[in-house]
Amino acid sequence: MQSIVIGLITITLSMSLVNGLQVSILSQELPSDQNQLQELLSKNLDYVHKADISTSTMTVLLNGISLNQSDFILLYDSTPFASKGHVATNLPCDTDNPYNPLFNFLVGRAPDLFVMPLGYIEQISNPGKMCVYHGQFGFGDPVTDVVLKYVGDDPITLGGPHSVVISTHEYYKPSTESLQELQHNDTSH
C-alpha cells in the first residue's frame, strides 16, 4: 500500500512539472491565457479574484507649465481601484543639491497623501537643467492618486524635456473604504 501512495505522489509531482501550469483555487495568480482564466472562474466556486495584473504606462509632458511654491498637478487617479507602480521623471533640480528634489510626488488615497521617496539617477542627470528620479508606489498602503507638487522657493516654468512617466502593474479594490466611499455611504445627512 505504501508503494502505491508513493507512486501516486511521484506521478502527481511529475505531471505538475510536465504541465508547467498548475492553478489551484487558492492561487491568486491569474493565468495569462483567457481560456484558462474562464475555466478557473467557472469551475471553482470558491475562487476569489483579488487583482488584475497588467501594465499600463502614461507619459505626461510638462513643457510650458508654470508653478509657484506649493502648486501641484494631479497626474493620476484610479479611484476606486488602488494600483501599484513606478514613477520616472525628468525635472529641473538644484545644481548644488540634486539629491534634494524641487518637486515631491504625493501618493495615496485622497485626502491622505504622503511623499513618495525618490531615487536620484546621477548617471543620466544634468544638475541645474534636468535630473532624473525614480520611485515605487502602492507596495504598502493603497494608492489611487499621484500628485506632483512643486516645493522650490521661486516660481518655475517647465521646459521641453521635462516629463513624468507613470507605469502601473496591478489594480485591486482596497479592503478598506476610501473617504469618498464613506461619504457616499453616510446617509445620516
Tab-separated table of C-alpha atoms in Angstrom:
chain	number	residue	atom	x	y	z
A	1	MET	CA	0.000	0.000	0.000
A	2	GLN	CA	2.848	2.383	0.889
A	3	SER	CA	4.467	1.871	-2.530
A	4	ILE	CA	1.158	2.719	-4.262
A	5	VAL	CA	0.859	6.008	-2.308
A	6	ILE	CA	4.487	6.906	-3.071
A	7	GLY	CA	3.872	6.054	-6.731
A	8	LEU	CA	0.795	8.315	-6.870
A	9	ILE	CA	2.704	11.178	-5.248
A	10	THR	CA	5.539	10.715	-7.746
A	11	ILE	CA	3.118	10.688	-10.697
A	12	THR	CA	1.355	13.816	-9.382
A	13	LEU	CA	4.633	15.687	-8.931
A	14	SER	CA	5.838	14.584	-12.368
A	15	MET	CA	2.612	15.742	-14.017
A	16	SER	CA	2.899	19.086	-12.228
A	17	LEU	CA	6.385	19.557	-13.612
A	18	VAL	CA	5.409	18.421	-17.121
A	19	ASN	CA	2.239	20.525	-17.289
A	20	GLY	CA	4.057	23.603	-16.044
A	21	LEU	CA	0.893	25.479	-15.106
A	22	GLN	CA	-0.913	24.240	-12.044
A	23	VAL	CA	-3.571	26.695	-10.903
A	24	SER	CA	-5.299	25.909	-7.644
A	25	ILE	CA	-8.386	27.552	-6.255
A	26	LEU	CA	-6.188	29.064	-3.558
A	27	SER	CA	-3.858	30.695	-6.055
A	28	GLN	CA	-4.272	34.426	-6.658
A	29	GLU	CA	-2.074	34.345	-9.743
A	30	LEU	CA	-4.077	34.657	-12.921
A	31	PRO	CA	-3.357	32.519	-15.954
A	32	SER	CA	-2.275	34.533	-18.965
A	33	ASP	CA	-4.449	32.503	-21.339
A	34	GLN	CA	-8.060	33.757	-21.485
A	35	ASN	CA	-9.482	30.216	-21.847
A	36	GLN	CA	-7.618	29.045	-18.749
A	37	LEU	CA	-8.913	32.057	-16.823
A	38	GLN	CA	-12.502	31.327	-17.892
A	39	GLU	CA	-12.111	27.694	-16.863
A	40	LEU	CA	-10.663	28.712	-13.493
A	41	LEU	CA	-13.536	31.080	-12.750
A	42	SER	CA	-16.327	28.798	-13.952
A	43	LYS	CA	-15.199	25.578	-12.223
A	44	ASN	CA	-14.037	26.895	-8.857
A	45	LEU	CA	-16.871	28.363	-6.844
A	46	ASP	CA	-14.618	29.461	-4.002
A	47	TYR	CA	-12.104	31.350	-6.162
A	48	VAL	CA	-11.797	34.976	-5.022
A	49	HIS	CA	-10.385	37.388	-7.576
A	50	LYS	CA	-8.038	39.829	-5.811
A	51	ALA	CA	-6.272	41.821	-8.525
A	52	ASP	CA	-5.659	42.313	-12.212
A	53	ILE	CA	-2.043	42.201	-13.223
A	54	SER	CA	-1.499	44.278	-16.310
A	55	THR	CA	0.892	47.012	-17.294
A	56	SER	CA	-0.216	50.472	-18.268
A	57	THR	CA	2.130	53.368	-18.992
A	58	MET	CA	1.314	57.054	-19.205
A	59	THR	CA	3.688	59.882	-20.160
A	60	VAL	CA	2.872	63.439	-19.085
A	61	LEU	CA	4.755	66.195	-20.922
A	62	LEU	CA	5.239	69.244	-18.690
A	63	ASN	CA	6.513	71.759	-21.272
A	64	GLY	CA	5.247	75.291	-20.615
A	65	ILE	CA	3.656	74.645	-17.218
A	66	SER	CA	4.355	77.415	-14.685
A	67	LEU	CA	4.197	76.717	-10.956
A	68	ASN	CA	4.606	78.668	-7.733
A	69	GLN	CA	5.662	77.148	-4.429
A	70	SER	CA	3.109	74.545	-3.226
A	71	ASP	CA	1.307	74.439	-6.604
A	72	PHE	CA	0.521	70.919	-7.745
A	73	ILE	CA	-0.573	68.898	-10.758
A	74	LEU	CA	-2.857	65.873	-10.396
A	75	LEU	CA	-1.174	63.257	-12.581
A	76	TYR	CA	-3.086	60.056	-11.885
A	77	ASP	CA	-6.355	58.930	-10.280
A	78	SER	CA	-7.610	55.339	-10.368
A	79	THR	CA	-10.361	55.683	-7.725
A	80	PRO	CA	-11.961	53.381	-6.569
A	81	PHE	CA	-9.206	50.944	-7.589
A	82	ALA	CA	-5.779	51.102	-5.992
A	83	SER	CA	-2.670	50.388	-8.031
A	84	LYS	CA	0.976	49.500	-7.699
A	85	GLY	CA	3.533	51.084	-9.951
A	86	HIS	CA	6.592	53.109	-10.772
A	87	VAL	CA	7.286	56.774	-11.488
A	88	ALA	CA	10.195	58.009	-13.601
A	89	THR	CA	10.598	61.745	-14.026
A	90	ASN	CA	12.868	64.290	-15.670
A	91	LEU	CA	12.573	67.625	-13.829
A	92	PRO	CA	14.622	70.741	-13.043
A	93	CYS	CA	16.850	70.345	-9.998
A	94	ASP	CA	19.157	72.297	-7.717
A	95	THR	CA	22.729	72.401	-9.085
A	96	ASP	CA	24.203	72.295	-5.586
A	97	ASN	CA	21.950	69.574	-4.194
A	98	PRO	CA	20.276	67.406	-6.863
A	99	TYR	CA	19.605	64.686	-4.263
A	100	ASN	CA	17.021	67.026	-2.717
A	101	PRO	CA	14.337	67.374	-5.464
A	102	LEU	CA	12.475	70.619	-6.140
A	103	PHE	CA	9.318	68.523	-6.555
A	104	ASN	CA	7.543	65.995	-4.358
A	105	PHE	CA	5.386	63.171	-5.594
A	106	LEU	CA	2.436	62.730	-3.260
A	107	VAL	CA	0.770	59.316	-3.383
A	108	GLY	CA	-2.085	57.661	-1.506
A	109	ARG	CA	-5.862	57.874	-1.367
A	110	ALA	CA	-7.058	61.489	-1.354
A	111	PRO	CA	-7.054	63.278	1.002
A	112	ASP	CA	-4.498	61.004	2.730
A	113	LEU	CA	-1.411	61.605	0.587
A	114	PHE	CA	2.229	61.183	1.594
A	115	VAL	CA	5.582	61.987	-0.004
A	116	MET	CA	6.917	59.125	-2.121
A	117	PRO	CA	10.680	58.596	-1.681
A	118	LEU	CA	12.584	59.230	-4.918
A	119	GLY	CA	15.909	57.867	-6.048
A	120	TYR	CA	18.188	60.278	-7.918
A	121	ILE	CA	19.715	58.777	-11.089
A	122	GLU	CA	23.042	60.604	-11.319
A	123	GLN	CA	24.311	58.845	-14.467
A	124	ILE	CA	21.669	60.375	-16.750
A	125	SER	CA	21.060	63.685	-14.954
A	126	ASN	CA	22.383	67.167	-15.713
A	127	PRO	CA	22.050	69.152	-12.441
A	128	GLY	CA	20.812	72.691	-12.983
A	129	LYS	CA	18.873	71.717	-16.103
A	130	MET	CA	17.260	68.354	-15.532
A	131	CYS	CA	17.528	65.474	-13.113
A	132	VAL	CA	16.066	62.005	-13.403
A	133	TYR	CA	14.332	60.483	-10.384
A	134	HIS	CA	12.606	57.117	-9.925
A	135	GLY	CA	10.191	55.862	-7.255
A	136	GLN	CA	7.815	52.987	-6.487
A	137	PHE	CA	4.288	53.301	-5.120
A	138	GLY	CA	1.492	51.086	-3.858
A	139	PHE	CA	3.596	48.410	-2.196
A	140	GLY	CA	2.189	49.291	1.230
A	141	ASP	CA	-0.842	51.487	1.730
A	142	PRO	CA	-3.305	51.591	-1.201
A	143	VAL	CA	-2.578	54.251	-3.833
A	144	THR	CA	-5.296	55.738	-6.036
A	145	ASP	CA	-3.790	59.197	-6.587
A	146	VAL	CA	-0.414	60.549	-7.744
A	147	VAL	CA	0.233	64.296	-7.446
A	148	LEU	CA	3.287	66.343	-8.481
A	149	LYS	CA	3.888	69.210	-6.017
A	150	TYR	CA	6.430	71.996	-6.507
A	151	VAL	CA	8.376	72.655	-3.282
A	152	GLY	CA	11.003	75.091	-4.626
A	153	ASP	CA	11.161	78.700	-3.458
A	154	ASP	CA	10.952	80.681	-6.722
A	155	PRO	CA	8.298	80.415	-9.468
A	156	ILE	CA	9.299	77.966	-12.200
A	157	THR	CA	8.326	77.300	-15.824
A	158	LEU	CA	8.999	73.784	-17.054
A	159	GLY	CA	10.708	73.284	-20.404
A	160	GLY	CA	10.642	70.882	-23.337
A	161	PRO	CA	12.353	67.792	-21.953
A	162	HIS	CA	10.552	67.781	-18.590
A	163	SER	CA	8.143	64.892	-18.190
A	164	VAL	CA	6.716	62.230	-15.884
A	165	VAL	CA	6.179	58.574	-16.794
A	166	ILE	CA	3.817	56.543	-14.613
A	167	SER	CA	3.714	52.770	-15.077
A	168	THR	CA	1.130	50.731	-13.205
A	169	HIS	CA	1.480	46.987	-12.710
A	170	GLU	CA	-1.570	45.876	-10.761
A	171	TYR	CA	-5.067	47.126	-9.917
A	172	TYR	CA	-7.117	45.974	-6.948
A	173	LYS	CA	-10.071	47.005	-4.809
A	174	PRO	CA	-8.758	48.069	-1.371
A	175	SER	CA	-10.205	46.211	1.609
A	176	THR	CA	-10.938	49.472	3.463
A	177	GLU	CA	-13.326	52.147	2.244
A	178	SER	CA	-11.939	55.415	0.923
A	179	LEU	CA	-13.131	58.794	2.203
A	180	GLN	CA	-15.254	59.126	-0.952
A	181	GLU	CA	-16.926	55.756	-0.307
A	182	LEU	CA	-17.506	56.643	3.345
A	183	GLN	CA	-19.117	59.942	2.301
A	184	HIS	CA	-21.398	58.223	-0.229
A	185	ASN	CA	-22.381	55.522	2.265
A	186	ASP	CA	-23.176	58.031	5.039
A	187	THR	CA	-26.946	58.520	4.888
A	188	SER	CA	-27.229	60.497	8.132
A	189	HIS	CA	-27.018	63.897	6.355
